[in-house]
PDB file of C-alpha atoms in Angstrom:
ATOM      1  CA  UNK A   1     185.695  81.891  17.819  1.00 41.00           C
ATOM      2  CA  UNK A   2     184.765  78.682  19.632  1.00 44.00           C
ATOM      3  CA  UNK A   3     185.030  78.568  23.416  1.00 46.00           C
ATOM      4  CA  UNK A   4     187.686  76.268  24.857  1.00 46.00           C
ATOM      5  CA  UNK A   5     185.705  73.366  26.411  1.00 45.00           C
ATOM      6  CA  UNK A   6     188.302  72.786  29.166  1.00 46.00           C
ATOM      7  CA  UNK A   7     188.066  76.424  30.187  1.00 49.00           C
ATOM      8  CA  UNK A   8     184.266  76.438  30.133  1.00 45.00           C
ATOM      9  CA  UNK A   9     184.121  73.466  32.501  1.00 71.00           C
ATOM     10  CA  UNK A  10     186.181  75.154  35.221  1.00 84.00           C
ATOM     11  CA  UNK A  11     184.712  76.779  38.290  1.00 88.00           C
ATOM     12  CA  UNK A  12     186.231  78.606  41.252  1.00 85.00           C
ATOM     13  CA  UNK A  13     186.718  76.638  44.482  1.00 89.00           C
ATOM     14  CA  UNK A  14     188.069  77.249  47.969  1.00 87.00           C
ATOM     15  CA  UNK A  15     188.902  74.942  50.857  1.00 91.00           C
ATOM     16  CA  UNK A  16     187.676  76.019  54.266  1.00 90.00           C
ATOM     17  CA  UNK A  17     188.442  74.841  57.786  1.00 94.00           C
ATOM     18  CA  UNK A  18     185.158  74.772  59.693  1.00 94.00           C
ATOM     19  CA  UNK A  19     184.813  75.644  63.375  1.00 94.00           C
ATOM     20  CA  UNK A  20     182.779  73.238  65.539  1.00 94.00           C
ATOM     21  CA  UNK A  21     179.041  73.890  65.924  1.00 93.00           C
ATOM     22  CA  UNK A  22     179.244  75.751  69.247  1.00 93.00           C
ATOM     23  CA  UNK A  23     181.926  78.134  67.956  1.00 93.00           C
ATOM     24  CA  UNK A  24     180.152  78.468  64.583  1.00 93.00           C
ATOM     25  CA  UNK A  25     176.916  79.483  66.326  1.00 94.00           C
ATOM     26  CA  UNK A  26     178.734  82.015  68.503  1.00 93.00           C
ATOM     27  CA  UNK A  27     180.463  83.524  65.465  1.00 94.00           C
ATOM     28  CA  UNK A  28     177.226  83.558  63.447  1.00 94.00           C
ATOM     29  CA  UNK A  29     175.612  85.706  66.154  1.00 95.00           C
ATOM     30  CA  UNK A  30     178.459  88.229  65.840  1.00 94.00           C
ATOM     31  CA  UNK A  31     178.236  88.117  62.037  1.00 92.00           C
ATOM     32  CA  UNK A  32     174.458  88.708  62.055  1.00 95.00           C
ATOM     33  CA  UNK A  33     174.826  91.704  64.374  1.00 95.00           C
ATOM     34  CA  UNK A  34     177.572  93.193  62.193  1.00 93.00           C
ATOM     35  CA  UNK A  35     175.528  92.681  59.001  1.00 91.00           C
ATOM     36  CA  UNK A  36     172.487  94.358  60.540  1.00 93.00           C
ATOM     37  CA  UNK A  37     174.599  97.368  61.482  1.00 92.00           C
ATOM     38  CA  UNK A  38     177.090  97.593  58.593  1.00 91.00           C
ATOM     39  CA  UNK A  39     175.534  95.589  55.718  1.00 89.00           C
ATOM     40  CA  UNK A  40     177.238  92.869  53.683  1.00 89.00           C
ATOM     41  CA  UNK A  41     176.274  89.351  52.599  1.00 89.00           C
ATOM     42  CA  UNK A  42     175.794  86.278  54.785  1.00 88.00           C
ATOM     43  CA  UNK A  43     178.331  83.431  54.628  1.00 87.00           C
ATOM     44  CA  UNK A  44     179.405  80.464  56.709  1.00 90.00           C
ATOM     45  CA  UNK A  45     182.123  80.953  59.339  1.00 92.00           C
ATOM     46  CA  UNK A  46     185.396  79.502  58.079  1.00 90.00           C
ATOM     47  CA  UNK A  47     189.157  79.785  57.967  1.00 91.00           C
ATOM     48  CA  UNK A  48     190.331  79.784  54.357  1.00 87.00           C
ATOM     49  CA  UNK A  49     192.867  77.018  53.777  1.00 88.00           C
ATOM     50  CA  UNK A  50     193.109  77.241  49.964  1.00 85.00           C
ATOM     51  CA  UNK A  51     191.947  80.454  48.329  1.00 83.00           C
ATOM     52  CA  UNK A  52     189.993  80.799  45.112  1.00 83.00           C
ATOM     53  CA  UNK A  53     191.336  78.405  42.478  1.00 84.00           C
ATOM     54  CA  UNK A  54     189.846  77.580  39.094  1.00 86.00           C
ATOM     55  CA  UNK A  55     189.420  73.845  38.463  1.00 86.00           C
ATOM     56  CA  UNK A  56     187.139  71.397  36.731  1.00 88.00           C
ATOM     57  CA  UNK A  57     184.564  70.035  39.231  1.00 88.00           C
ATOM     58  CA  UNK A  58     185.870  66.433  39.199  1.00 90.00           C
ATOM     59  CA  UNK A  59     189.461  67.622  39.584  1.00 90.00           C
ATOM     60  CA  UNK A  60     188.565  69.891  42.525  1.00 89.00           C
ATOM     61  CA  UNK A  61     186.779  67.066  44.335  1.00 91.00           C
ATOM     62  CA  UNK A  62     189.590  64.590  43.679  1.00 90.00           C
ATOM     63  CA  UNK A  63     192.243  67.020  44.976  1.00 91.00           C
ATOM     64  CA  UNK A  64     190.109  67.858  48.010  1.00 92.00           C
ATOM     65  CA  UNK A  65     189.612  64.226  48.996  1.00 93.00           C
ATOM     66  CA  UNK A  66     193.279  63.435  48.410  1.00 91.00           C
ATOM     67  CA  UNK A  67     194.401  66.348  50.604  1.00 90.00           C
ATOM     68  CA  UNK A  68     191.953  65.505  53.398  1.00 90.00           C
ATOM     69  CA  UNK A  69     192.871  61.813  53.473  1.00 91.00           C
ATOM     70  CA  UNK A  70     196.267  62.625  55.010  1.00 89.00           C
ATOM     71  CA  UNK A  71     195.026  65.206  57.544  1.00 91.00           C
ATOM     72  CA  UNK A  72     193.646  64.966  61.059  1.00 92.00           C
ATOM     73  CA  UNK A  73     191.931  67.315  63.479  1.00 93.00           C
ATOM     74  CA  UNK A  74     193.982  70.217  64.752  1.00 92.00           C
ATOM     75  CA  UNK A  75     193.703  73.044  67.284  1.00 93.00           C
ATOM     76  CA  UNK A  76     193.007  76.669  66.415  1.00 95.00           C
ATOM     77  CA  UNK A  77     193.065  79.773  68.593  1.00 95.00           C
ATOM     78  CA  UNK A  78     191.600  83.231  67.980  1.00 94.00           C
ATOM     79  CA  UNK A  79     194.161  85.902  68.867  1.00 93.00           C
ATOM     80  CA  UNK A  80     192.458  89.208  67.986  1.00 90.00           C
ATOM     81  CA  UNK A  81     189.698  91.032  66.131  1.00 91.00           C
ATOM     82  CA  UNK A  82     191.141  92.926  63.172  1.00 87.00           C
ATOM     83  CA  UNK A  83     190.251  94.785  59.998  1.00 89.00           C
ATOM     84  CA  UNK A  84     191.654  94.394  56.531  1.00 84.00           C
ATOM     85  CA  UNK A  85     192.029  96.328  53.323  1.00 83.00           C
ATOM     86  CA  UNK A  86     189.537  94.748  50.919  1.00 74.00           C
ATOM     87  CA  UNK A  87     185.997  93.337  50.609  1.00 79.00           C
ATOM     88  CA  UNK A  88     186.803  89.742  51.621  1.00 71.00           C
ATOM     89  CA  UNK A  89     188.924  90.847  54.573  1.00 79.00           C
ATOM     90  CA  UNK A  90     186.825  93.667  55.960  1.00 83.00           C
ATOM     91  CA  UNK A  91     186.551  92.578  59.614  1.00 89.00           C
ATOM     92  CA  UNK A  92     187.840  89.247  60.899  1.00 89.00           C
ATOM     93  CA  UNK A  93     189.245  87.259  63.769  1.00 93.00           C
ATOM     94  CA  UNK A  94     192.957  86.512  63.485  1.00 91.00           C
ATOM     95  CA  UNK A  95     193.835  82.868  64.051  1.00 94.00           C
ATOM     96  CA  UNK A  96     197.242  81.996  65.476  1.00 92.00           C
ATOM     97  CA  UNK A  97     199.485  80.606  62.706  1.00 92.00           C
ATOM     98  CA  UNK A  98     200.420  77.549  64.757  1.00 91.00           C
ATOM     99  CA  UNK A  99     202.453  74.748  63.166  1.00 90.00           C
ATOM    100  CA  UNK A 100     199.242  72.686  62.755  1.00 91.00           C
ATOM    101  CA  UNK A 101     197.331  75.530  61.054  1.00 91.00           C
ATOM    102  CA  UNK A 102     200.229  76.296  58.711  1.00 89.00           C
ATOM    103  CA  UNK A 103     200.902  72.600  57.971  1.00 86.00           C
ATOM    104  CA  UNK A 104     197.256  72.071  56.970  1.00 88.00           C
ATOM    105  CA  UNK A 105     197.483  75.058  54.630  1.00 86.00           C
ATOM    106  CA  UNK A 106     200.807  73.923  53.129  1.00 83.00           C
ATOM    107  CA  UNK A 107     199.674  70.317  52.682  1.00 78.00           C
ATOM    108  CA  UNK A 108     196.404  71.370  51.029  1.00 84.00           C
ATOM    109  CA  UNK A 109     198.118  73.868  48.732  1.00 79.00           C
ATOM    110  CA  UNK A 110     200.465  71.144  47.490  1.00 80.00           C
ATOM    111  CA  UNK A 111     197.481  68.929  46.595  1.00 79.00           C
ATOM    112  CA  UNK A 112     195.716  71.802  44.845  1.00 83.00           C
ATOM    113  CA  UNK A 113     198.926  73.068  43.222  1.00 82.00           C
ATOM    114  CA  UNK A 114     197.944  76.421  44.653  1.00 82.00           C
ATOM    115  CA  UNK A 115     200.511  79.176  44.975  1.00 80.00           C
ATOM    116  CA  UNK A 116     199.961  82.550  46.554  1.00 75.00           C
ATOM    117  CA  UNK A 117     202.573  85.293  46.699  1.00 72.00           C
ATOM    118  CA  UNK A 118     201.179  86.811  49.902  1.00 76.00           C
ATOM    119  CA  UNK A 119     202.086  85.303  53.288  1.00 78.00           C
ATOM    120  CA  UNK A 120     199.370  83.184  54.907  1.00 81.00           C
ATOM    121  CA  UNK A 121     197.319  85.068  57.477  1.00 84.00           C
ATOM    122  CA  UNK A 122     194.850  82.577  58.940  1.00 91.00           C
ATOM    123  CA  UNK A 123     191.650  84.352  59.859  1.00 90.00           C
ATOM    124  CA  UNK A 124     187.959  83.822  60.358  1.00 91.00           C
ATOM    125  CA  UNK A 125     186.054  86.529  58.469  1.00 88.00           C
ATOM    126  CA  UNK A 126     183.109  88.166  60.208  1.00 92.00           C
ATOM    127  CA  UNK A 127     182.066  90.804  57.680  1.00 90.00           C
ATOM    128  CA  UNK A 128     182.523  91.142  53.932  1.00 86.00           C
ATOM    129  CA  UNK A 129     181.991  94.736  52.822  1.00 86.00           C
ATOM    130  CA  UNK A 130     183.623  97.717  51.164  1.00 85.00           C
ATOM    131  CA  UNK A 131     183.737 100.233  54.001  1.00 87.00           C
ATOM    132  CA  UNK A 132     185.915 103.251  54.839  1.00 89.00           C
ATOM    133  CA  UNK A 133     188.663 102.556  57.386  1.00 90.00           C
ATOM    134  CA  UNK A 134     186.933 104.475  60.179  1.00 93.00           C
ATOM    135  CA  UNK A 135     183.756 102.396  59.724  1.00 90.00           C
ATOM    136  CA  UNK A 136     185.800  99.168  59.637  1.00 88.00           C
ATOM    137  CA  UNK A 137     187.397 100.194  62.925  1.00 92.00           C
ATOM    138  CA  UNK A 138     183.951 100.858  64.404  1.00 94.00           C
ATOM    139  CA  UNK A 139     182.870  97.365  63.257  1.00 91.00           C
ATOM    140  CA  UNK A 140     186.040  95.817  64.719  1.00 91.00           C
ATOM    141  CA  UNK A 141     185.376  97.479  68.081  1.00 91.00           C
ATOM    142  CA  UNK A 142     181.759  96.301  67.867  1.00 93.00           C
ATOM    143  CA  UNK A 143     183.028  92.682  67.692  1.00 93.00           C
ATOM    144  CA  UNK A 144     184.672  93.119  71.086  1.00 88.00           C
ATOM    145  CA  UNK A 145     181.445  94.610  72.502  1.00 92.00           C
ATOM    146  CA  UNK A 146     179.308  91.770  71.121  1.00 90.00           C
ATOM    147  CA  UNK A 147     181.493  88.994  72.561  1.00 88.00           C
ATOM    148  CA  UNK A 148     184.104  90.126  75.065  1.00 87.00           C
ATOM    149  CA  UNK A 149     185.660  86.645  75.278  1.00 88.00           C
ATOM    150  CA  UNK A 150     185.899  85.859  71.552  1.00 89.00           C
ATOM    151  CA  UNK A 151     189.600  86.729  71.593  1.00 89.00           C
ATOM    152  CA  UNK A 152     191.523  83.833  73.054  1.00 89.00           C
ATOM    153  CA  UNK A 153     188.981  81.100  72.339  1.00 92.00           C
ATOM    154  CA  UNK A 154     190.439  77.730  71.431  1.00 94.00           C
ATOM    155  CA  UNK A 155     188.679  75.152  69.298  1.00 94.00           C
ATOM    156  CA  UNK A 156     189.376  72.041  67.293  1.00 94.00           C
ATOM    157  CA  UNK A 157     189.032  72.057  63.529  1.00 94.00           C
ATOM    158  CA  UNK A 158     187.360  68.710  62.855  1.00 92.00           C
ATOM    159  CA  UNK A 159     186.119  69.313  59.308  1.00 94.00           C
ATOM    160  CA  UNK A 160     187.275  70.822  56.031  1.00 95.00           C
ATOM    161  CA  UNK A 161     184.878  71.868  53.285  1.00 93.00           C
ATOM    162  CA  UNK A 162     185.215  72.307  49.548  1.00 94.00           C
ATOM    163  CA  UNK A 163     183.153  75.322  48.497  1.00 86.00           C
ATOM    164  CA  UNK A 164     182.286  76.691  45.086  1.00 83.00           C
ATOM    165  CA  UNK A 165     183.207  80.371  45.545  1.00 81.00           C
ATOM    166  CA  UNK A 166     182.851  82.650  42.543  1.00 73.00           C
ATOM    167  CA  UNK A 167     184.742  85.698  43.841  1.00 71.00           C
ATOM    168  CA  UNK A 168     183.099  87.890  41.192  1.00 71.00           C
ATOM    169  CA  UNK A 169     179.769  87.322  43.009  1.00 65.00           C
ATOM    170  CA  UNK A 170     179.919  89.737  45.946  1.00 71.00           C
ATOM    171  CA  UNK A 171     176.324  88.834  46.888  1.00 71.00           C
ATOM    172  CA  UNK A 172     177.696  85.310  47.587  1.00 66.00           C
ATOM    173  CA  UNK A 173     174.390  83.884  46.333  1.00 73.00           C
ATOM    174  CA  UNK A 174     176.244  81.468  44.037  1.00 67.00           C
ATOM    175  CA  UNK A 175     178.556  80.222  46.807  1.00 74.00           C
ATOM    176  CA  UNK A 176     177.764  76.688  47.854  1.00 83.00           C
ATOM    177  CA  UNK A 177     179.290  73.733  49.666  1.00 84.00           C
ATOM    178  CA  UNK A 178     180.411  70.850  47.455  1.00 89.00           C
ATOM    179  CA  UNK A 179     181.602  68.425  50.132  1.00 91.00           C
ATOM    180  CA  UNK A 180     182.455  68.406  53.837  1.00 93.00           C
ATOM    181  CA  UNK A 181     185.163  66.031  55.066  1.00 93.00           C
ATOM    182  CA  UNK A 182     185.161  65.041  58.738  1.00 93.00           C
ATOM    183  CA  UNK A 183     188.783  64.827  59.875  1.00 91.00           C
ATOM    184  CA  UNK A 184     189.786  61.885  62.073  1.00 87.00           C
ATOM    185  CA  UNK A 185     191.143  62.549  65.589  1.00 89.00           C
ATOM    186  CA  UNK A 186     194.835  63.335  65.747  1.00 78.00           C
ATOM    187  CA  UNK A 187     196.680  60.057  66.425  1.00 72.00           C
ATOM    188  CA  UNK A 188     199.308  61.758  68.643  1.00 64.00           C
TER     189      UNK A 188
END
């Protein structure tokens, strides 16, 4: 049976909100310490705006640029260190679901025609791993030891990125940035 050429051309993409360099570097130090202690792959600090969606490369880029063109920079605030229930949400920093954070998600999802049945929980992942709950809790507590002031930090999201993110690849070796869009200052 011949393979459907439209299906073969599709890849999995995600849209990420990127923290500014100073916050990224601070988070990367926490991530590196967690990986050395608990394992897991390396990845760039980000807040997922649009989760894994299968699209043709040209279509993904067009939708990304269209979504970004109507957005501007917005504030984000870390509210807590937490642990989740699966590999991609092992240990993370919760981000307040402010109107700006939620509006960016909603706007982007409309452009990507992305629907998710689970409520949006903005977060900045620190560790991807399959760990027992008691080890996840140890890792979560370790976050607070590594950076006592990480909870409560405020920063401005000034860039969104389109990433190729094959979620079947838990090594993340195939994950790569496609394009970064610098958001203009908020006109308000």
